[in-house]
């Protein structure tokens, strides 16, 4: 394939946000698509991922990875098709998923590729959601860190979201009681009706503490925490002896500058000999296929449900993060690019 | 042995403290020493233990064990000699350590006994300190929860204390860099000179954060936390990827009613995929002898140093807890009772 005439639209970081990234922090620029060199491939992105973690990637504060530089293409997962290949591992026509950025085309020597997508019977978009980092995160955060056991109670915050909904469903498969926390009636209903949670509570409720206590009559053994803040402060006093709290995100904390305060957790952890553990999916990169092998059959058997919210066109990307923090999305958010 | 004429002096809880127990919360009463029934033993206590955990045992707030009732003998560890036995496991003359309470004599069917003390070549008092719960706590908190690896940095709060000093020395045996935090120059000097810590910093210092950063040029891999509060707030930002924080006590927090606030830890734990874990030594009760078997030879070889601070007479007991929270003790505090 000749690539010289192709135009690459790229969403670049224009200005560093202090808190939540807004559309105005990005701009779309166009550039020529480069020819792949020996060892490289050219990927036509078909789906761009929109993830809450992106806030951390553009903020300047110390984090688990270096921030995206001003003028750099926005870091993101994307899935697409190899349209030109000088790398035998990824032949032309193969489907790949990786850190390909918010752009139409990406050239990589393969380092950016997380995996070749082999589940060609399933929609490619799933490789960014339930069969992508979201599913893999849910799988390892719950199994490796949460260590659920049958009969125990698993509480999940952002329960209607792309990760939380998988955590809850996997907890049910383990024979646990799954209790979701989500914002608003539409989402709590989604948790129970679509994802099968035993109960779901609305974090907007002024009676959250009582509602949670009622939903967890035997206390909380595993808390999958994607929010931190007030929601966690309400869950943590309910933990049982040897409870496991998995910190996967801090969505409800708008800014860590100045660093926010909250009720100290030490005494809860001590009294219950409980554990609180940060989870970074990068630590499980070498075990990625193990998770997909467990999750894909569940998807095919319709035992693992998911929701997608697809926005069309790269123009939708810059403004697509901020919404997530208002809890406006009803499923894994993706940007769909048209195949040309 | 006839016990009918023996008088038992007992320190009982008179009033429930809200914060730190003071002498005025206790009173000493006398009662007759009962005859042991079939299966029971009568122990003459020779050393009573004084532990920071006692604050938790007398406070009404939910905790890891039921609070001591008003009018009840103060719960405590003690070590003594079996002076009458109707239980073949503990023959007359044997030495025992257990939950025998702040009193001259204790009758038990053996349930209160933690172990029979077999290291008769070593002082009995050690069975309440370096070869007692303090040593066992240090051993499992560091090894099972802290998981130190050679070359890593282990930071220890209350480093000059009965537990902290053992943690630091065991960290050194693992090939770690051991950094102590203690109150005042006498204690930081003790850490370095007597216990061999690589460095020790005074938490009273207004430059604590800088001093700690200087003492931990490669960051912090294990934080053995016995204090919570401001000291922990200073250590936690220094943690490395996959750090382990072991919460063993919260000595610097005077009261949990109202529940104190502090900088949120979630983001630190997430960014570093680090873990914070409460440690209760009761979880390791079945492995007690494993710790003693590791620690006793080190004591005999003088590779594990300790300090004791012995107060004489049961009258010293009621006022002996409060001091601990002012950091006034210079070693494991014990009450010595005279053998009659």
Tab-separated table of N, CA, C and O in Angstrom, chain B residues 35-41 85-87 107:
chain	number	residue	atom	x	y	z
B	35	UNK	N	-8.377	-22.083	94.608
B	35	UNK	CA	-7.730	-23.380	94.367
B	35	UNK	C	-7.957	-23.754	92.898
B	35	UNK	O	-9.085	-23.635	92.404
B	36	UNK	N	-6.942	-24.227	92.204
B	36	UNK	CA	-7.189	-24.701	90.836
B	36	UNK	C	-8.047	-25.969	90.861
B	36	UNK	O	-7.841	-26.845	91.697
B	37	UNK	N	-9.030	-26.039	89.987
B	37	UNK	CA	-9.881	-27.225	89.845
B	37	UNK	C	-9.208	-28.215	88.878
B	37	UNK	O	-8.186	-27.894	88.267
B	38	UNK	N	-9.819	-29.342	88.711
B	38	UNK	CA	-9.306	-30.357	87.793
B	38	UNK	C	-9.084	-29.731	86.410
B	38	UNK	O	-9.975	-29.076	85.864
B	39	UNK	N	-7.887	-29.884	85.881
B	39	UNK	CA	-7.567	-29.335	84.562
B	39	UNK	C	-6.990	-27.923	84.627
B	39	UNK	O	-6.520	-27.396	83.623
B	40	UNK	N	-7.016	-27.314	85.792
B	40	UNK	CA	-6.542	-25.924	85.918
B	40	UNK	C	-5.137	-25.856	86.522
B	40	UNK	O	-4.658	-26.800	87.135
B	41	UNK	N	-4.537	-24.704	86.336
B	41	UNK	CA	-3.253	-24.426	86.979
B	41	UNK	C	-3.337	-23.080	87.681
B	41	UNK	O	-4.172	-22.230	87.317
B	85	UNK	N	-0.676	-27.276	90.069
B	85	UNK	CA	-1.121	-27.751	88.760
B	85	UNK	C	-2.029	-28.964	88.888
B	85	UNK	O	-1.713	-29.941	89.580
B	86	UNK	N	-3.160	-28.904	88.205
B	86	UNK	CA	-3.996	-30.093	88.019
B	86	UNK	C	-4.177	-30.302	86.518
B	86	UNK	O	-5.215	-30.730	86.047
B	87	UNK	N	-3.136	-29.899	85.770
B	87	UNK	CA	-3.141	-30.018	84.305
B	87	UNK	C	-1.767	-30.532	83.898
B	87	UNK	O	-0.753	-29.834	84.069
B	107	UNK	N	-5.530	-18.104	87.691
B	107	UNK	CA	-5.950	-19.492	87.532
B	107	UNK	C	-6.472	-19.650	86.112
B	107	UNK	O	-7.232	-18.797	85.627
